[in-house]
Short mmCIF file of C-alpha atoms in Angstrom, two decimals:
data_model
loop_
_atom_site.label_atom_id
_atom_site.label_comp_id
_atom_site.label_asym_id
_atom_site.label_seq_id
_atom_site.Cartn_x
_atom_site.Cartn_y
_atom_site.Cartn_z
CA UNK A 1 -25.81 -67.12 46.85
CA UNK A 2 -28.65 -69.50 47.60
CA UNK A 3 -30.54 -66.99 49.40
CA UNK A 4 -29.90 -64.33 46.43
CA UNK A 5 -31.24 -67.02 43.99
CA UNK A 6 -34.30 -67.63 46.15
CA UNK A 7 -35.17 -64.10 46.47
CA UNK A 8 -34.79 -63.44 42.87
CA UNK A 9 -37.08 -66.44 41.90
CA UNK A 10 -39.72 -65.52 44.40
CA UNK A 11 -39.70 -62.05 43.68
CA UNK A 12 -41.53 -62.74 40.18
CA UNK A 13 -45.48 -62.83 40.53
CA UNK A 14 -45.40 -65.70 37.91
CA UNK A 15 -44.63 -68.40 40.16
CA UNK A 16 -47.65 -70.95 40.51
CA UNK A 17 -46.17 -74.08 41.74
CA UNK A 18 -42.58 -75.48 42.68
CA UNK A 19 -40.55 -78.28 44.01
CA UNK A 20 -38.90 -78.59 47.38
CA UNK A 21 -35.44 -79.40 46.69
CA UNK A 22 -33.14 -79.82 49.86
CA UNK A 23 -34.28 -79.96 53.54
CA UNK A 24 -31.84 -82.64 55.14
CA UNK A 25 -28.85 -80.19 56.12
CA UNK A 26 -30.15 -76.72 55.27
CA UNK A 27 -33.78 -76.73 56.87
CA UNK A 28 -34.01 -72.84 56.60
CA UNK A 29 -33.84 -72.73 52.76
CA UNK A 30 -36.30 -73.43 50.14
CA UNK A 31 -35.73 -73.37 46.37
CA UNK A 32 -38.65 -73.18 43.91
CA UNK A 33 -38.51 -73.25 40.18
CA UNK A 34 -41.27 -71.88 37.55
CA UNK A 35 -43.66 -74.52 36.48
CA UNK A 36 -41.74 -75.74 33.35
CA UNK A 37 -41.32 -79.42 32.47
CA UNK A 38 -38.37 -80.80 34.53
CA UNK A 39 -36.93 -84.23 35.30
CA UNK A 40 -36.05 -85.13 38.89
CA UNK A 41 -32.81 -86.89 39.32
CA UNK A 42 -32.57 -89.43 42.28
CA UNK A 43 -29.98 -88.21 44.70
CA UNK A 44 -28.21 -90.07 47.64
CA UNK A 45 -27.69 -88.12 51.00
CA UNK A 46 -24.04 -89.61 51.42
CA UNK A 47 -22.65 -88.70 47.92
CA UNK A 48 -22.81 -85.51 45.87
CA UNK A 49 -26.40 -84.67 45.38
CA UNK A 50 -27.67 -84.05 42.00
CA UNK A 51 -30.58 -82.09 42.86
CA UNK A 52 -32.62 -81.43 39.67
CA UNK A 53 -32.32 -81.42 35.74
CA UNK A 54 -34.79 -80.33 33.14
CA UNK A 55 -35.33 -80.86 29.58
CA UNK A 56 -36.89 -77.31 28.89
CA UNK A 57 -35.54 -74.06 28.02
CA UNK A 58 -34.87 -71.92 31.15
CA UNK A 59 -35.01 -68.28 31.76
CA UNK A 60 -31.37 -66.78 30.58
CA UNK A 61 -31.89 -64.05 33.11
CA UNK A 62 -31.48 -66.50 36.07
CA UNK A 63 -29.68 -69.64 34.71
CA UNK A 64 -28.52 -71.43 31.53
CA UNK A 65 -30.29 -74.21 30.07
CA UNK A 66 -28.21 -76.78 31.69
CA UNK A 67 -28.33 -79.43 34.45
CA UNK A 68 -27.46 -78.05 37.82
CA UNK A 69 -25.72 -79.74 40.80
CA UNK A 70 -25.55 -78.85 44.17
CA UNK A 71 -22.69 -80.04 46.33
CA UNK A 72 -22.75 -79.88 50.12
CA UNK A 73 -19.26 -80.81 51.36
CA UNK A 74 -18.15 -79.79 54.65
CA UNK A 75 -21.37 -77.53 55.21
CA UNK A 76 -20.35 -75.47 52.15
CA UNK A 77 -22.85 -74.95 49.37
CA UNK A 78 -21.21 -75.11 45.76
CA UNK A 79 -23.19 -74.77 42.49
CA UNK A 80 -21.90 -76.81 39.29
CA UNK A 81 -23.47 -76.35 35.82
CA UNK A 82 -23.04 -78.88 32.92
CA UNK A 83 -21.34 -81.34 35.11
CA UNK A 84 -23.80 -83.94 36.51
CA UNK A 85 -22.49 -87.31 37.35
CA UNK A 86 -24.69 -90.19 37.06
CA UNK A 87 -28.21 -90.37 35.53
CA UNK A 88 -29.32 -91.63 32.30
CA UNK A 89 -31.10 -88.45 31.05
CA UNK A 90 -29.14 -86.48 28.34
CA UNK A 91 -29.91 -82.65 28.47
CA UNK A 92 -29.02 -80.63 25.49
CA UNK A 93 -26.70 -77.74 26.24
CA UNK A 94 -27.17 -74.38 24.40
CA UNK A 95 -25.01 -73.56 21.54
CA UNK A 96 -22.76 -70.38 21.72
CA UNK A 97 -23.52 -67.66 19.00
CA UNK A 98 -20.86 -67.16 16.47
CA UNK A 99 -20.46 -63.34 16.68
CA UNK A 100 -19.86 -61.91 13.34
CA UNK A 101 -17.65 -58.97 12.87
CA UNK A 102 -19.79 -56.05 12.49
CA UNK A 103 -19.84 -54.05 9.34
CA UNK A 104 -17.86 -50.62 9.38
CA UNK A 105 -20.00 -47.69 8.57
CA UNK A 106 -18.97 -45.35 5.56
CA UNK A 107 -17.71 -42.71 7.85
CA UNK A 108 -15.45 -45.32 9.65
CA UNK A 109 -14.26 -46.59 6.18
CA UNK A 110 -13.48 -43.01 5.11
CA UNK A 111 -11.65 -42.08 8.34
CA UNK A 112 -9.45 -45.31 8.06
CA UNK A 113 -8.57 -44.53 4.45
CA UNK A 114 -7.63 -40.92 5.31
CA UNK A 115 -5.32 -42.45 8.06
CA UNK A 116 -3.59 -44.53 5.63
CA UNK A 117 -3.18 -41.54 3.03
CA UNK A 118 -1.76 -39.39 5.59
CA UNK A 119 0.62 -41.95 6.79
CA UNK A 120 1.73 -42.72 3.43
CA UNK A 121 2.08 -38.86 2.52
CA UNK A 122 4.06 -38.49 5.76
CA UNK A 123 6.53 -41.26 4.41
CA UNK A 124 6.73 -39.83 0.80
CA UNK A 125 7.64 -36.39 2.26
CA UNK A 126 10.04 -37.68 4.75
CA UNK A 127 13.43 -35.61 4.78
CA UNK A 128 15.22 -39.15 5.38
CA UNK A 129 15.74 -40.40 1.65
CA UNK A 130 16.08 -43.91 3.06
CA UNK A 131 12.38 -43.84 4.38
CA UNK A 132 11.24 -42.66 1.13
CA UNK A 133 12.92 -45.30 -0.99
CA UNK A 134 11.94 -48.12 1.38
CA UNK A 135 8.28 -46.94 1.25
CA UNK A 136 8.34 -46.97 -2.66
CA UNK A 137 10.12 -50.53 -2.53
CA UNK A 138 7.41 -52.03 -0.34
CA UNK A 139 4.67 -50.67 -2.34
CA UNK A 140 6.26 -51.82 -5.48
CA UNK A 141 6.74 -55.42 -3.96
CA UNK A 142 3.35 -55.67 -3.03
CA UNK A 143 2.31 -54.68 -6.80
CA UNK A 144 4.51 -57.33 -8.17
CA UNK A 145 2.92 -60.08 -5.69
CA UNK A 146 -0.48 -59.06 -6.72
CA UNK A 147 0.24 -59.04 -10.55
CA UNK A 148 1.99 -62.67 -10.28
CA UNK A 149 -1.43 -63.70 -8.60
CA UNK A 150 -3.29 -62.38 -11.20
CA UNK A 151 -1.18 -63.90 -14.12
CA UNK A 152 -1.91 -67.27 -12.49
CA UNK A 153 -5.29 -67.14 -13.44
CA UNK A 154 -4.39 -67.04 -17.09
CA UNK A 155 -2.31 -70.26 -16.90
CA UNK A 156 -4.19 -72.81 -19.34
CA UNK A 157 -3.20 -76.35 -18.56
CA UNK A 158 -1.66 -77.93 -21.72
CA UNK A 159 -3.54 -80.90 -23.12
CA UNK A 160 -1.57 -84.06 -23.69
CA UNK A 161 0.19 -84.14 -27.23
CA UNK A 162 -1.50 -86.49 -29.56
CA UNK A 163 0.65 -89.23 -30.95
CA UNK A 164 1.21 -88.80 -34.71
CA UNK A 165 4.03 -89.83 -37.15
CA UNK A 166 6.07 -86.87 -38.27
CA UNK A 167 6.39 -86.58 -42.00
CA UNK A 168 9.88 -86.53 -43.48
CA UNK A 169 10.87 -83.96 -45.99
CA UNK A 170 13.70 -84.16 -48.29
CA UNK A 171 16.03 -81.38 -48.79
CA UNK A 172 14.58 -80.59 -52.12
CA UNK A 173 10.96 -80.55 -50.84
CA UNK A 174 12.15 -78.00 -48.11
CA UNK A 175 14.02 -75.85 -50.34
CA UNK A 176 10.94 -75.65 -52.74
CA UNK A 177 8.56 -74.99 -49.87
CA UNK A 178 10.77 -72.35 -48.38
CA UNK A 179 10.99 -70.55 -51.69
CA UNK A 180 7.09 -70.71 -52.33
CA UNK A 181 6.46 -69.58 -48.86
CA UNK A 182 8.51 -66.42 -49.31
CA UNK A 183 6.97 -65.48 -52.56
CA UNK A 184 3.29 -65.86 -51.49
CA UNK A 185 1.70 -62.89 -49.87
CA UNK A 186 -0.70 -64.74 -47.53
CA UNK A 187 0.47 -64.25 -43.86
CA UNK A 188 -0.88 -64.34 -40.15
CA UNK A 189 0.16 -61.66 -37.82
CA UNK A 190 1.05 -62.46 -34.40
CA UNK A 191 0.71 -59.21 -32.25
CA UNK A 192 1.03 -58.19 -28.68
CA UNK A 193 -1.53 -60.84 -27.58
CA UNK A 194 0.95 -63.66 -28.55
CA UNK A 195 -0.25 -67.08 -29.57
CA UNK A 196 -3.94 -67.67 -28.80
CA UNK A 197 -7.00 -69.39 -30.23
CA UNK A 198 -7.65 -67.03 -33.01
CA UNK A 199 -3.97 -67.21 -34.44
CA UNK A 200 -4.37 -71.17 -34.87
CA UNK A 201 -7.77 -70.68 -36.25
CA UNK A 202 -6.35 -68.21 -39.07
CA UNK A 203 -3.68 -70.83 -39.76
CA UNK A 204 -6.29 -73.52 -40.62
CA UNK A 205 -8.11 -71.18 -42.74
CA UNK A 206 -5.14 -70.15 -44.81
CA UNK A 207 -4.16 -73.93 -45.06
CA UNK A 208 -7.39 -74.41 -46.73
CA UNK A 209 -6.07 -73.03 -50.13
CA UNK A 210 -2.30 -72.78 -49.49
CA UNK A 211 0.25 -75.39 -48.50
CA UNK A 212 2.22 -72.76 -46.76
CA UNK A 213 1.67 -69.73 -44.58
CA UNK A 214 3.95 -67.03 -43.07
CA UNK A 215 3.67 -66.00 -39.52
CA UNK A 216 5.07 -62.50 -38.92
CA UNK A 217 5.73 -61.96 -35.29
CA UNK A 218 5.62 -58.04 -34.62
CA UNK A 219 6.54 -57.20 -31.07
CA UNK A 220 9.33 -60.10 -30.66
CA UNK A 221 11.84 -57.96 -28.71
CA UNK A 222 13.14 -60.60 -26.40
CA UNK A 223 15.88 -63.03 -27.71
CA UNK A 224 14.65 -66.51 -28.64
CA UNK A 225 11.05 -65.26 -28.43
CA UNK A 226 10.33 -66.18 -32.25
CA UNK A 227 11.53 -69.94 -31.88
CA UNK A 228 9.09 -70.24 -28.88
CA UNK A 229 6.18 -69.02 -30.86
CA UNK A 230 7.29 -71.46 -33.68
CA UNK A 231 7.44 -74.45 -31.35
CA UNK A 232 3.90 -73.30 -29.80
CA UNK A 233 2.24 -72.79 -33.25
CA UNK A 234 3.43 -76.23 -34.51
CA UNK A 235 2.22 -78.00 -31.25
CA UNK A 236 -1.04 -76.37 -31.66
CA UNK A 237 -1.68 -76.60 -35.33
CA UNK A 238 0.20 -79.87 -35.91
CA UNK A 239 2.19 -78.15 -38.70
CA UNK A 240 5.69 -78.48 -39.71
CA UNK A 241 8.16 -75.39 -39.18
CA UNK A 242 10.14 -74.86 -42.38
CA UNK A 243 12.14 -71.72 -41.80
CA UNK A 244 12.72 -69.04 -39.04
CA UNK A 245 13.87 -65.81 -40.65
CA UNK A 246 15.90 -63.13 -38.97
CA UNK A 247 13.15 -60.66 -39.52
CA UNK A 248 10.86 -62.46 -37.12
CA UNK A 249 9.07 -64.58 -39.77
CA UNK A 250 8.10 -68.00 -39.67
CA UNK A 251 7.13 -70.30 -42.47
CA UNK A 252 4.76 -73.00 -41.58
CA UNK A 253 3.69 -76.18 -43.69
CA UNK A 254 0.53 -77.83 -43.09
CA UNK A 255 1.85 -81.60 -44.11
CA UNK A 256 1.09 -83.90 -46.84
CA UNK A 257 -1.50 -85.63 -45.16
CA UNK A 258 -3.47 -82.55 -43.64
CA UNK A 259 -6.97 -83.05 -42.43
CA UNK A 260 -8.75 -79.88 -41.28
CA UNK A 261 -9.80 -80.44 -37.58
CA UNK A 262 -13.36 -80.07 -36.51
CA UNK A 263 -12.46 -77.63 -33.84
CA UNK A 264 -9.83 -75.31 -35.35
CA UNK A 265 -9.36 -73.33 -32.26
CA UNK A 266 -7.63 -75.48 -29.43
CA UNK A 267 -9.24 -75.79 -26.24
CA UNK A 268 -5.84 -75.15 -24.11
CA UNK A 269 -5.62 -71.56 -25.48
CA UNK A 270 -6.92 -68.18 -24.39
CA UNK A 271 -9.52 -66.14 -26.05
CA UNK A 272 -8.86 -62.65 -27.66
CA UNK A 273 -9.85 -60.49 -24.72
CA UNK A 274 -8.16 -62.69 -22.14
CA UNK A 275 -5.06 -62.81 -24.01
CA UNK A 276 -4.95 -58.93 -24.13
CA UNK A 277 -5.56 -58.84 -20.23
CA UNK A 278 -2.71 -61.20 -19.89
CA UNK A 279 -0.35 -59.10 -21.98
CA UNK A 280 -1.28 -55.99 -19.89
CA UNK A 281 -0.39 -57.74 -16.72
CA UNK A 282 2.78 -59.06 -17.97
CA UNK A 283 3.89 -55.48 -19.21
CA UNK A 284 2.90 -54.15 -15.86
CA UNK A 285 4.92 -57.02 -14.16
CA UNK A 286 7.90 -56.24 -16.33
CA UNK A 287 7.85 -52.57 -15.59
CA UNK A 288 7.36 -53.27 -11.78
CA UNK A 289 10.37 -55.58 -11.79
CA UNK A 290 12.67 -52.88 -13.36
CA UNK A 291 11.37 -50.33 -10.77
CA UNK A 292 12.28 -52.59 -7.91
CA UNK A 293 15.77 -53.33 -9.33
CA UNK A 294 16.34 -49.60 -9.62
CA UNK A 295 15.04 -48.87 -6.22
CA UNK A 296 17.39 -51.62 -4.75
CA UNK A 297 20.42 -49.96 -6.46
CA UNK A 298 19.44 -46.66 -5.03
CA UNK A 299 19.11 -47.84 -1.60
CA UNK A 300 22.42 -49.90 -1.78
CA UNK A 301 24.24 -46.59 -3.02
CA UNK A 302 22.73 -44.56 -0.23
CA UNK A 303 23.82 -47.00 2.29
CA UNK A 304 27.17 -47.07 1.03
CA UNK A 305 27.11 -43.26 1.20
CA UNK A 306 26.11 -43.11 4.72
CA UNK A 307 28.71 -45.50 5.74
CA UNK A 308 31.54 -43.72 3.87
CA UNK A 309 30.23 -40.37 5.45
CA UNK A 310 30.28 -41.88 8.78
CA UNK A 311 33.56 -43.28 8.38
CA UNK A 312 35.06 -39.89 7.24
CA UNK A 313 33.40 -38.24 10.18
CA UNK A 314 34.90 -40.65 12.81
CA UNK A 315 38.35 -40.03 11.19
CA UNK A 316 38.04 -36.37 11.58
CA UNK A 317 37.00 -36.67 15.13
CA UNK A 318 39.99 -39.07 15.79
CA UNK A 319 42.31 -36.68 14.28
CA UNK A 320 41.04 -33.69 16.54
CA UNK A 321 41.27 -35.69 19.56
CA UNK A 322 44.91 -36.56 18.82
CA UNK A 323 45.79 -32.73 17.93
CA UNK A 324 44.25 -31.89 21.45
#
């Protein structure tokens, strides 16, 4: 090894000067280094010898830019890198490069997509019904997880409720407000977007000239959804719910001590576009959940059919064996 390094170093014509390193035990060998700035470390002939260390950058073809230790124990030469004992000089070591993942070419991306499409097509056209159902079920579950992650972005943190004294209305006042609210034609429509900032803004605009306003909820198909809308509107607008009719209509009263707020659209509500996006994701999630339930029922029925058919076949085989 020592001879090979010596031959490799001396082969280059760029050597101009060098340093004689070791001669006490191996007189036949001499090592030369390039004329670079180096630091000579004191060595002891009785202990492990730290031959040389340098503070420059060494040629990477031959060695790393680190301290080298030559050990001569039992007439055996050993090299050790980055492990010099003793000495006050600190030699900086080379930092390893962090290899980045190479970008895939367009052709490799197309080939990968083609592979996945063929794999999916093979499962879809499989003669085994269980394989087809399981593939659809896995795909639907992945879509469900993706939709849930999307809907989390539209969750707006609710601001702490303001402390205010609720106004107490008598039965006569409630009856009067209920009748007047039914007769008047002014109304606010809550559509598929649900309760968002624009609905609360329209409530305050109606309360500028009217004490009561009707809120018509058109797509309230779920049970209890009208009452949820009524509570949400009362919290955001600080109004009073007078009546909730069975035809999905809410009558809201602005209050005796009503003061029009400076910001009529609350901060903890979605905009018109965001509310529509949320509605679409909710609809997709609802349909996906129904499709998953349907596939799970189909898979369960198919497994029952397979077990029943297998049991019947085993009984027929047993009866044949008994007859023989």
